[in-house]
mmCIF file of C-alpha atoms in Angstrom:
data_model
loop_
_atom_site.group_PDB
_atom_site.id
_atom_site.type_symbol
_atom_site.label_atom_id
_atom_site.label_comp_id
_atom_site.label_asym_id
_atom_site.label_seq_id
_atom_site.Cartn_x
_atom_site.Cartn_y
_atom_site.Cartn_z
ATOM 1 C CA UNK A 1 -18.376 123.672 -25.190
ATOM 2 C CA UNK A 2 -16.920 121.398 -22.539
ATOM 3 C CA UNK A 3 -13.190 120.905 -21.943
ATOM 4 C CA UNK A 4 -11.415 117.830 -20.639
ATOM 5 C CA UNK A 5 -11.602 119.221 -17.103
ATOM 6 C CA UNK A 6 -15.245 120.359 -17.198
ATOM 7 C CA UNK A 7 -17.470 119.144 -14.375
ATOM 8 C CA UNK A 8 -21.261 119.102 -14.213
ATOM 9 C CA UNK A 9 -23.574 118.828 -11.230
ATOM 10 C CA UNK A 10 -26.580 116.645 -11.987
ATOM 11 C CA UNK A 11 -29.484 115.385 -9.925
ATOM 12 C CA UNK A 12 -30.792 112.986 -12.528
ATOM 13 C CA UNK A 13 -29.203 110.907 -15.281
ATOM 14 C CA UNK A 14 -30.955 108.908 -18.019
ATOM 15 C CA UNK A 15 -31.865 105.343 -16.994
ATOM 16 C CA UNK A 16 -29.903 102.213 -17.796
ATOM 17 C CA UNK A 17 -31.818 100.612 -20.665
ATOM 18 C CA UNK A 18 -31.909 96.806 -20.613
ATOM 19 C CA UNK A 19 -33.402 95.250 -23.754
ATOM 20 C CA UNK A 20 -34.157 91.514 -23.609
ATOM 21 C CA UNK A 21 -35.202 88.953 -26.220
ATOM 22 C CA UNK A 22 -36.465 85.678 -24.712
ATOM 23 C CA UNK A 23 -35.584 82.559 -26.767
ATOM 24 C CA UNK A 24 -37.913 79.538 -26.812
ATOM 25 C CA UNK A 25 -35.492 77.561 -24.648
ATOM 26 C CA UNK A 26 -35.606 80.213 -21.871
ATOM 27 C CA UNK A 27 -35.386 79.721 -18.953
ATOM 28 C CA UNK A 28 -34.731 75.971 -19.022
ATOM 29 C CA UNK A 29 -31.607 75.976 -21.198
ATOM 30 C CA UNK A 30 -30.824 79.444 -22.601
ATOM 31 C CA UNK A 31 -30.485 82.898 -21.038
ATOM 32 C CA UNK A 32 -32.226 85.947 -22.519
ATOM 33 C CA UNK A 33 -30.451 87.698 -25.390
ATOM 34 C CA UNK A 34 -29.845 91.241 -24.169
ATOM 35 C CA UNK A 35 -28.181 94.611 -24.731
ATOM 36 C CA UNK A 36 -27.419 97.364 -22.215
ATOM 37 C CA UNK A 37 -27.521 101.017 -23.292
ATOM 38 C CA UNK A 38 -26.205 103.751 -20.977
ATOM 39 C CA UNK A 39 -25.582 107.352 -22.074
ATOM 40 C CA UNK A 40 -23.367 108.242 -19.137
ATOM 41 C CA UNK A 41 -21.041 105.184 -19.022
ATOM 42 C CA UNK A 42 -18.264 104.207 -21.379
ATOM 43 C CA UNK A 43 -18.258 100.882 -23.226
ATOM 44 C CA UNK A 44 -15.743 99.338 -20.809
ATOM 45 C CA UNK A 45 -17.989 99.853 -17.778
ATOM 46 C CA UNK A 46 -21.078 98.660 -19.640
ATOM 47 C CA UNK A 47 -19.156 95.533 -20.724
ATOM 48 C CA UNK A 48 -18.476 94.843 -17.037
ATOM 49 C CA UNK A 49 -22.225 95.034 -16.363
ATOM 50 C CA UNK A 50 -22.890 92.582 -19.208
ATOM 51 C CA UNK A 51 -20.420 90.101 -17.708
ATOM 52 C CA UNK A 52 -22.070 90.429 -14.300
ATOM 53 C CA UNK A 53 -25.478 89.647 -15.836
ATOM 54 C CA UNK A 54 -23.914 86.518 -17.351
ATOM 55 C CA UNK A 55 -22.604 85.577 -13.905
ATOM 56 C CA UNK A 56 -26.050 86.026 -12.349
ATOM 57 C CA UNK A 57 -27.548 83.760 -15.046
ATOM 58 C CA UNK A 58 -24.891 81.093 -14.466
ATOM 59 C CA UNK A 59 -25.794 81.095 -10.777
ATOM 60 C CA UNK A 60 -29.467 80.305 -11.449
ATOM 61 C CA UNK A 61 -29.682 78.407 -14.756
ATOM 62 C CA UNK A 62 -33.179 77.121 -15.365
ATOM 63 C CA UNK A 63 -34.813 79.947 -13.408
ATOM 64 C CA UNK A 64 -36.310 83.249 -14.538
ATOM 65 C CA UNK A 65 -33.497 85.771 -14.346
ATOM 66 C CA UNK A 66 -34.792 89.041 -15.818
ATOM 67 C CA UNK A 67 -36.094 90.322 -12.470
ATOM 68 C CA UNK A 68 -32.718 89.596 -10.827
ATOM 69 C CA UNK A 69 -30.959 91.487 -13.620
ATOM 70 C CA UNK A 70 -33.220 94.518 -13.226
ATOM 71 C CA UNK A 71 -32.788 94.478 -9.451
ATOM 72 C CA UNK A 72 -28.991 94.378 -9.830
ATOM 73 C CA UNK A 73 -28.925 97.234 -12.333
ATOM 74 C CA UNK A 74 -31.186 99.384 -10.153
ATOM 75 C CA UNK A 75 -29.594 98.746 -6.783
ATOM 76 C CA UNK A 76 -26.023 97.580 -7.214
ATOM 77 C CA UNK A 77 -24.663 98.603 -10.619
ATOM 78 C CA UNK A 78 -22.848 101.739 -9.408
ATOM 79 C CA UNK A 79 -21.289 100.060 -6.380
ATOM 80 C CA UNK A 80 -20.256 97.130 -8.584
ATOM 81 C CA UNK A 81 -18.425 99.557 -10.890
ATOM 82 C CA UNK A 82 -16.973 101.344 -7.835
ATOM 83 C CA UNK A 83 -18.704 104.593 -8.823
ATOM 84 C CA UNK A 84 -19.632 106.826 -5.891
ATOM 85 C CA UNK A 85 -20.767 110.311 -6.980
ATOM 86 C CA UNK A 86 -18.389 111.165 -9.795
ATOM 87 C CA UNK A 87 -18.691 109.871 -13.358
ATOM 88 C CA UNK A 88 -16.007 110.496 -15.967
ATOM 89 C CA UNK A 89 -16.946 111.175 -19.572
ATOM 90 C CA UNK A 90 -14.085 110.249 -21.894
ATOM 91 C CA UNK A 91 -13.436 112.673 -24.738
ATOM 92 C CA UNK A 92 -13.289 109.802 -27.220
ATOM 93 C CA UNK A 93 -13.346 106.013 -27.239
ATOM 94 C CA UNK A 94 -11.382 103.622 -29.385
ATOM 95 C CA UNK A 95 -12.848 100.359 -30.557
ATOM 96 C CA UNK A 96 -11.660 97.471 -28.371
ATOM 97 C CA UNK A 97 -12.071 93.814 -29.236
ATOM 98 C CA UNK A 98 -12.320 93.043 -25.514
ATOM 99 C CA UNK A 99 -15.469 95.139 -25.189
ATOM 100 C CA UNK A 100 -18.758 93.301 -25.134
ATOM 101 C CA UNK A 101 -20.854 93.786 -28.276
ATOM 102 C CA UNK A 102 -23.935 93.914 -26.100
ATOM 103 C CA UNK A 103 -22.624 97.110 -24.464
ATOM 104 C CA UNK A 104 -23.987 100.237 -26.166
ATOM 105 C CA UNK A 105 -22.546 103.597 -25.124
ATOM 106 C CA UNK A 106 -22.822 107.161 -26.405
ATOM 107 C CA UNK A 107 -21.032 108.910 -23.560
ATOM 108 C CA UNK A 108 -18.751 110.835 -25.924
ATOM 109 C CA UNK A 109 -21.701 112.599 -27.612
ATOM 110 C CA UNK A 110 -24.399 112.384 -24.925
ATOM 111 C CA UNK A 111 -23.511 115.266 -22.579
ATOM 112 C CA UNK A 112 -26.064 117.702 -24.044
ATOM 113 C CA UNK A 113 -28.685 114.970 -23.986
ATOM 114 C CA UNK A 114 -27.867 114.164 -20.355
ATOM 115 C CA UNK A 115 -28.178 117.840 -19.399
ATOM 116 C CA UNK A 116 -31.524 118.054 -21.171
ATOM 117 C CA UNK A 117 -32.770 114.943 -19.358
ATOM 118 C CA UNK A 118 -31.631 116.313 -15.986
ATOM 119 C CA UNK A 119 -33.432 119.619 -16.635
ATOM 120 C CA UNK A 120 -36.631 117.881 -17.744
ATOM 121 C CA UNK A 121 -36.831 115.653 -14.661
ATOM 122 C CA UNK A 122 -35.902 118.514 -12.315
ATOM 123 C CA UNK A 123 -38.740 120.584 -13.803
ATOM 124 C CA UNK A 124 -41.197 117.719 -13.421
ATOM 125 C CA UNK A 125 -40.247 117.251 -9.775
ATOM 126 C CA UNK A 126 -40.410 121.008 -9.200
ATOM 127 C CA UNK A 127 -43.913 121.286 -10.662
ATOM 128 C CA UNK A 128 -45.131 118.348 -8.559
ATOM 129 C CA UNK A 129 -43.834 119.775 -5.255
ATOM 130 C CA UNK A 130 -45.035 122.563 -2.959
ATOM 131 C CA UNK A 131 -42.856 125.644 -2.567
ATOM 132 C CA UNK A 132 -42.909 128.835 -0.493
ATOM 133 C CA UNK A 133 -42.989 132.218 -2.240
ATOM 134 C CA UNK A 134 -40.101 134.495 -1.269
ATOM 135 C CA UNK A 135 -42.439 137.534 -1.169
ATOM 136 C CA UNK A 136 -45.849 136.525 0.227
ATOM 137 C CA UNK A 137 -44.520 133.349 1.981
ATOM 138 C CA UNK A 138 -47.543 131.351 0.775
ATOM 139 C CA UNK A 139 -47.191 127.749 -0.413
ATOM 140 C CA UNK A 140 -48.247 126.734 -3.915
ATOM 141 C CA UNK A 141 -47.512 123.994 -6.412
ATOM 142 C CA UNK A 142 -44.484 124.546 -8.632
ATOM 143 C CA UNK A 143 -46.712 125.275 -11.636
ATOM 144 C CA UNK A 144 -47.650 128.614 -10.027
ATOM 145 C CA UNK A 145 -44.052 129.731 -9.515
ATOM 146 C CA UNK A 146 -41.414 131.663 -11.413
ATOM 147 C CA UNK A 147 -37.992 130.106 -10.903
ATOM 148 C CA UNK A 148 -35.137 132.510 -11.660
ATOM 149 C CA UNK A 149 -31.618 131.528 -12.801
ATOM 150 C CA UNK A 150 -30.347 132.535 -9.338
ATOM 151 C CA UNK A 151 -32.650 129.725 -7.997
ATOM 152 C CA UNK A 152 -34.925 132.078 -6.019
ATOM 153 C CA UNK A 153 -38.645 131.311 -6.242
ATOM 154 C CA UNK A 154 -41.641 133.641 -6.383
ATOM 155 C CA UNK A 155 -45.285 132.975 -7.182
ATOM 156 C CA UNK A 156 -46.674 134.332 -10.455
ATOM 157 C CA UNK A 157 -48.939 136.881 -8.733
ATOM 158 C CA UNK A 158 -46.164 138.412 -6.630
ATOM 159 C CA UNK A 159 -43.688 138.403 -9.502
ATOM 160 C CA UNK A 160 -46.194 140.116 -11.793
ATOM 161 C CA UNK A 161 -47.009 142.810 -9.209
ATOM 162 C CA UNK A 162 -43.308 143.352 -8.508
ATOM 163 C CA UNK A 163 -42.493 143.644 -12.230
ATOM 164 C CA UNK A 164 -45.346 146.122 -12.750
ATOM 165 C CA UNK A 165 -44.072 148.217 -9.833
ATOM 166 C CA UNK A 166 -40.500 148.289 -11.192
ATOM 167 C CA UNK A 167 -41.774 149.220 -14.652
ATOM 168 C CA UNK A 168 -43.856 152.044 -13.169
ATOM 169 C CA UNK A 169 -40.720 153.344 -11.438
ATOM 170 C CA UNK A 170 -38.791 152.969 -14.718
ATOM 171 C CA UNK A 171 -36.264 150.724 -13.011
ATOM 172 C CA UNK A 172 -34.767 147.428 -14.287
ATOM 173 C CA UNK A 173 -36.470 144.287 -12.963
ATOM 174 C CA UNK A 174 -34.036 142.566 -10.584
ATOM 175 C CA UNK A 175 -34.468 139.506 -8.377
ATOM 176 C CA UNK A 176 -36.713 140.559 -5.445
ATOM 177 C CA UNK A 177 -34.499 138.684 -2.968
ATOM 178 C CA UNK A 178 -32.918 141.380 -0.779
ATOM 179 C CA UNK A 179 -29.302 140.219 -1.027
ATOM 180 C CA UNK A 180 -29.429 138.939 -4.610
ATOM 181 C CA UNK A 181 -30.400 141.629 -7.144
ATOM 182 C CA UNK A 182 -29.533 139.508 -10.174
ATOM 183 C CA UNK A 183 -31.285 140.775 -13.348
ATOM 184 C CA UNK A 184 -34.451 138.889 -14.245
ATOM 185 C CA UNK A 185 -34.262 137.355 -17.763
ATOM 186 C CA UNK A 186 -35.985 139.398 -20.478
ATOM 187 C CA UNK A 187 -38.295 136.492 -21.356
ATOM 188 C CA UNK A 188 -39.621 136.406 -17.771
ATOM 189 C CA UNK A 189 -40.096 140.194 -17.626
ATOM 190 C CA UNK A 190 -41.914 140.153 -20.966
ATOM 191 C CA UNK A 191 -44.281 137.409 -19.760
ATOM 192 C CA UNK A 192 -45.018 139.422 -16.595
ATOM 193 C CA UNK A 193 -45.559 142.814 -18.287
ATOM 194 C CA UNK A 194 -46.788 141.926 -21.751
ATOM 195 C CA UNK A 195 -45.081 142.886 -24.996
ATOM 196 C CA UNK A 196 -46.210 146.544 -25.091
ATOM 197 C CA UNK A 197 -45.218 147.446 -21.520
ATOM 198 C CA UNK A 198 -41.983 145.465 -21.826
ATOM 199 C CA UNK A 199 -40.931 147.383 -24.937
ATOM 200 C CA UNK A 200 -41.893 150.653 -23.240
ATOM 201 C CA UNK A 201 -39.723 149.781 -20.221
ATOM 202 C CA UNK A 202 -36.803 148.805 -22.465
ATOM 203 C CA UNK A 203 -37.078 152.155 -24.253
ATOM 204 C CA UNK A 204 -37.191 154.047 -20.949
ATOM 205 C CA UNK A 205 -34.160 152.182 -19.599
ATOM 206 C CA UNK A 206 -32.264 152.954 -22.796
ATOM 207 C CA UNK A 207 -33.170 156.636 -22.488
ATOM 208 C CA UNK A 208 -32.082 156.551 -18.849
ATOM 209 C CA UNK A 209 -28.738 155.029 -19.782
ATOM 210 C CA UNK A 210 -28.206 157.632 -22.490
ATOM 211 C CA UNK A 211 -29.101 160.462 -20.109
ATOM 212 C CA UNK A 212 -26.462 159.191 -17.691
ATOM 213 C CA UNK A 213 -23.767 159.553 -20.361
ATOM 214 C CA UNK A 214 -21.799 162.748 -19.897
ATOM 215 C CA UNK A 215 -21.953 163.780 -23.578
ATOM 216 C CA UNK A 216 -25.704 163.219 -24.058
ATOM 217 C CA UNK A 217 -28.405 165.899 -24.003
ATOM 218 C CA UNK A 218 -31.990 166.038 -25.206
ATOM 219 C CA UNK A 219 -33.251 168.273 -27.985
ATOM 220 C CA UNK A 220 -35.296 171.249 -26.658
ATOM 221 C CA UNK A 221 -37.657 170.955 -29.634
ATOM 222 C CA UNK A 222 -38.461 167.217 -29.943
ATOM 223 C CA UNK A 223 -36.661 165.734 -26.868
ATOM 224 C CA UNK A 224 -34.601 163.346 -28.992
ATOM 225 C CA UNK A 225 -31.306 162.210 -27.422
ATOM 226 C CA UNK A 226 -28.332 164.023 -28.979
ATOM 227 C CA UNK A 227 -24.595 163.873 -28.484
ATOM 228 C CA UNK A 228 -22.830 167.137 -27.725
ATOM 229 C CA UNK A 229 -19.337 168.349 -28.462
ATOM 230 C CA UNK A 230 -17.942 171.672 -27.244
ATOM 231 C CA UNK A 231 -21.432 172.822 -26.159
ATOM 232 C CA UNK A 232 -22.825 172.177 -29.669
ATOM 233 C CA UNK A 233 -25.462 169.568 -30.504
ATOM 234 C CA UNK A 234 -27.314 168.660 -33.696
ATOM 235 C CA UNK A 235 -30.592 166.787 -33.289
ATOM 236 C CA UNK A 236 -30.709 163.692 -35.555
ATOM 237 C CA UNK A 237 -34.512 163.830 -35.582
ATOM 238 C CA UNK A 238 -35.515 167.467 -36.269
ATOM 239 C CA UNK A 239 -32.030 168.727 -37.257
ATOM 240 C CA UNK A 240 -32.095 171.596 -34.772
ATOM 241 C CA UNK A 241 -28.590 172.933 -34.078
ATOM 242 C CA UNK A 242 -28.584 174.266 -30.532
ATOM 243 C CA UNK A 243 -26.339 175.448 -27.729
ATOM 244 C CA UNK A 244 -26.123 172.938 -24.892
ATOM 245 C CA UNK A 245 -25.578 175.640 -22.255
ATOM 246 C CA UNK A 246 -28.611 177.853 -22.900
ATOM 247 C CA UNK A 247 -30.600 175.374 -25.056
ATOM 248 C CA UNK A 248 -31.213 178.093 -27.652
ATOM 249 C CA UNK A 249 -30.292 178.074 -31.336
ATOM 250 C CA UNK A 250 -26.568 177.685 -31.825
ATOM 251 C CA UNK A 251 -24.800 181.045 -31.592
ATOM 252 C CA UNK A 252 -21.037 180.644 -32.221
ATOM 253 C CA UNK A 253 -18.974 183.581 -31.020
ATOM 254 C CA UNK A 254 -21.885 185.127 -29.086
ATOM 255 C CA UNK A 255 -22.308 184.669 -25.307
ATOM 256 C CA UNK A 256 -25.439 182.931 -24.004
ATOM 257 C CA UNK A 257 -28.309 185.158 -22.918
ATOM 258 C CA UNK A 258 -30.186 184.641 -19.677
ATOM 259 C CA UNK A 259 -33.944 184.218 -19.827
ATOM 260 C CA UNK A 260 -34.400 187.709 -18.382
ATOM 261 C CA UNK A 261 -32.169 189.148 -21.121
ATOM 262 C CA UNK A 262 -34.124 187.276 -23.794
ATOM 263 C CA UNK A 263 -37.442 188.635 -22.467
ATOM 264 C CA UNK A 264 -36.071 192.169 -22.345
ATOM 265 C CA UNK A 265 -34.717 191.821 -25.868
ATOM 266 C CA UNK A 266 -38.058 190.501 -27.149
ATOM 267 C CA UNK A 267 -39.976 193.341 -25.485
ATOM 268 C CA UNK A 268 -37.675 195.934 -27.042
ATOM 269 C CA UNK A 269 -37.974 194.324 -30.471
ATOM 270 C CA UNK A 270 -41.751 194.326 -30.171
ATOM 271 C CA UNK A 271 -41.754 197.980 -29.135
ATOM 272 C CA UNK A 272 -39.475 198.970 -32.015
ATOM 273 C CA UNK A 273 -41.629 197.011 -34.432
ATOM 274 C CA UNK A 274 -44.790 198.828 -33.351
ATOM 275 C CA UNK A 275 -43.204 202.290 -33.508
ATOM 276 C CA UNK A 276 -41.205 201.781 -36.691
ATOM 277 C CA UNK A 277 -41.446 204.584 -39.276
ATOM 278 C CA UNK A 278 -39.193 202.841 -41.743
ATOM 279 C CA UNK A 279 -41.971 200.757 -43.260
ATOM 280 C CA UNK A 280 -44.005 201.822 -46.281
ATOM 281 C CA UNK A 281 -47.748 202.367 -45.754
ATOM 282 C CA UNK A 282 -48.548 199.047 -47.478
ATOM 283 C CA UNK A 283 -45.965 197.232 -45.310
ATOM 284 C CA UNK A 284 -47.311 198.852 -42.172
ATOM 285 C CA UNK A 285 -50.776 197.601 -43.058
ATOM 286 C CA UNK A 286 -49.848 193.923 -43.511
ATOM 287 C CA UNK A 287 -46.452 193.030 -42.010
ATOM 288 C CA UNK A 288 -46.548 194.500 -38.505
ATOM 289 C CA UNK A 289 -49.587 192.485 -37.319
ATOM 290 C CA UNK A 290 -47.994 189.220 -38.533
ATOM 291 C CA UNK A 291 -44.602 190.003 -37.038
ATOM 292 C CA UNK A 292 -46.228 191.376 -33.900
ATOM 293 C CA UNK A 293 -48.173 188.145 -33.375
ATOM 294 C CA UNK A 294 -44.997 186.096 -33.724
ATOM 295 C CA UNK A 295 -43.158 188.338 -31.283
ATOM 296 C CA UNK A 296 -46.063 188.092 -28.837
ATOM 297 C CA UNK A 297 -46.021 184.282 -28.996
ATOM 298 C CA UNK A 298 -42.275 184.105 -28.423
ATOM 299 C CA UNK A 299 -42.575 186.549 -25.542
ATOM 300 C CA UNK A 300 -45.376 184.512 -23.932
ATOM 301 C CA UNK A 301 -43.336 181.331 -24.263
ATOM 302 C CA UNK A 302 -40.334 182.955 -22.589
ATOM 303 C CA UNK A 303 -42.502 184.332 -19.790
ATOM 304 C CA UNK A 304 -43.918 180.840 -19.253
ATOM 305 C CA UNK A 305 -40.383 179.481 -19.099
ATOM 306 C CA UNK A 306 -39.495 182.174 -16.591
ATOM 307 C CA UNK A 307 -42.403 181.126 -14.367
ATOM 308 C CA UNK A 308 -41.418 177.465 -14.680
ATOM 309 C CA UNK A 309 -37.833 178.247 -13.708
ATOM 310 C CA UNK A 310 -39.059 180.278 -10.745
ATOM 311 C CA UNK A 311 -41.234 177.474 -9.349
ATOM 312 C CA UNK A 312 -39.187 174.403 -10.326
ATOM 313 C CA UNK A 313 -35.670 172.973 -10.226
ATOM 314 C CA UNK A 314 -33.879 171.329 -13.134
ATOM 315 C CA UNK A 315 -32.609 167.766 -12.870
ATOM 316 C CA UNK A 316 -28.785 167.978 -12.974
ATOM 317 C CA UNK A 317 -28.636 164.980 -15.333
ATOM 318 C CA UNK A 318 -31.362 165.449 -17.972
ATOM 319 C CA UNK A 319 -32.278 169.113 -17.187
ATOM 320 C CA UNK A 320 -36.029 168.518 -17.081
ATOM 321 C CA UNK A 321 -37.950 170.921 -14.813
ATOM 322 C CA UNK A 322 -39.309 169.309 -11.630
ATOM 323 C CA UNK A 323 -41.746 170.871 -9.177
ATOM 324 C CA UNK A 324 -41.990 169.780 -5.536
ATOM 325 C CA UNK A 325 -45.347 170.188 -3.819
ATOM 326 C CA UNK A 326 -44.364 168.742 -0.432
ATOM 327 C CA UNK A 327 -41.852 166.472 1.297
ATOM 328 C CA UNK A 328 -38.105 166.601 1.831
ATOM 329 C CA UNK A 329 -35.387 167.865 -0.493
ATOM 330 C CA UNK A 330 -34.577 164.383 -1.846
ATOM 331 C CA UNK A 331 -35.877 164.298 -5.443
ATOM 332 C CA UNK A 332 -35.861 161.239 -7.704
ATOM 333 C CA UNK A 333 -36.136 162.125 -11.403
ATOM 334 C CA UNK A 334 -38.565 159.748 -13.105
ATOM 335 C CA UNK A 335 -37.161 160.629 -16.478
ATOM 336 C CA UNK A 336 -33.531 159.619 -15.994
ATOM 337 C CA UNK A 337 -33.450 158.160 -12.465
ATOM 338 C CA UNK A 338 -31.075 160.776 -11.041
ATOM 339 C CA UNK A 339 -31.380 161.585 -7.317
ATOM 340 C CA UNK A 340 -30.602 165.161 -6.317
ATOM 341 C CA UNK A 341 -31.147 167.839 -3.687
ATOM 342 C CA UNK A 342 -34.089 170.136 -4.436
ATOM 343 C CA UNK A 343 -32.637 172.868 -2.241
ATOM 344 C CA UNK A 344 -29.342 173.392 -4.080
ATOM 345 C CA UNK A 345 -29.806 171.249 -7.199
ATOM 346 C CA UNK A 346 -26.682 169.125 -6.566
ATOM 347 C CA UNK A 347 -26.752 165.481 -7.695
ATOM 348 C CA UNK A 348 -26.498 162.827 -4.990
ATOM 349 C CA UNK A 349 -23.759 160.239 -5.158
ATOM 350 C CA UNK A 350 -24.992 156.731 -5.932
ATOM 351 C CA UNK A 351 -26.497 155.172 -2.809
ATOM 352 C CA UNK A 352 -25.909 158.328 -0.711
ATOM 353 C CA UNK A 353 -28.934 160.574 -0.262
ATOM 354 C CA UNK A 354 -27.294 163.464 1.540
ATOM 355 C CA UNK A 355 -26.155 166.756 0.077
ATOM 356 C CA UNK A 356 -22.672 167.784 1.181
ATOM 357 C CA UNK A 357 -23.171 171.321 -0.155
ATOM 358 C CA UNK A 358 -26.258 171.972 1.993
ATOM 359 C CA UNK A 359 -24.617 170.327 5.028
ATOM 360 C CA UNK A 360 -21.649 172.715 4.766
ATOM 361 C CA UNK A 361 -23.985 175.714 4.530
ATOM 362 C CA UNK A 362 -25.841 174.671 7.695
ATOM 363 C CA UNK A 363 -22.542 174.282 9.582
ATOM 364 C CA UNK A 364 -21.527 177.818 8.652
#
């Protein structure tokens, strides 16, 4: 929607259309019968052009005049109307008897059409010209380029490789220009990655956004995103009710157990189960092995978790376990995108990859 004060920057406008009908008495006695159609001029200005064509004919009666008319419209029409670089589009036009009937204007409804024409011609000129890629600095025809809304240009090969790299890092695809970083339109990203990889990236970015929310956690059973309230969360996928602090089944009124306490408790339960004299002979024959197997499995799982916790650090945002094989303490979580210190587990501030906690310890 355009207001009365809207302004548009255009490189190209639709042509002035001169339609002529040559009578039998042309050029000896009669001038051509003509109309002038212009989308970007009002009827008053077009009427002035019609009168000037009449004047040109009167100055050379008996001679062919169409070429002179065309030359005037191409070279001198704007200066004749005293139009430099700014054209006004009236909101509405009233019928005026003084206006020439040969003047045809649609300026009040032609703005969208003019914009479409400008875009079409700009694209044609772009495709015909050579351009330099902002990444590889090679020159190609415009047909081999991706032109972003921010007007930065990159060849298809570089843009595809860049998009694949960002998707692999689970990061949004932004303009590769160093000082720009405008988001690349979804349609462009989809054409670079393909539908399947694009949808996968969109899902990962959504998960990343949800992980960054302070009241979001993932289910320890199925890893579905859940919202927590007062350390309680209910998974909408598998319906597991769990404690956000210890990630075990919800235990209202009971303090959380450490992993070591859980292992000790499981070992004691298993020992009691094996030495129980409260079971009947038939129960001893069938139930203990089944219950013992279950206890053994749970104990093995907890011991595995203990080993994982011993050799890894949890991401402070999504709590996934991450192991470092080599390198510095700066860890980037591929799951949620959080940067943190592997030494103390503290999250880095955005754009700052230095841990204040560890720095204070070293100073002491």
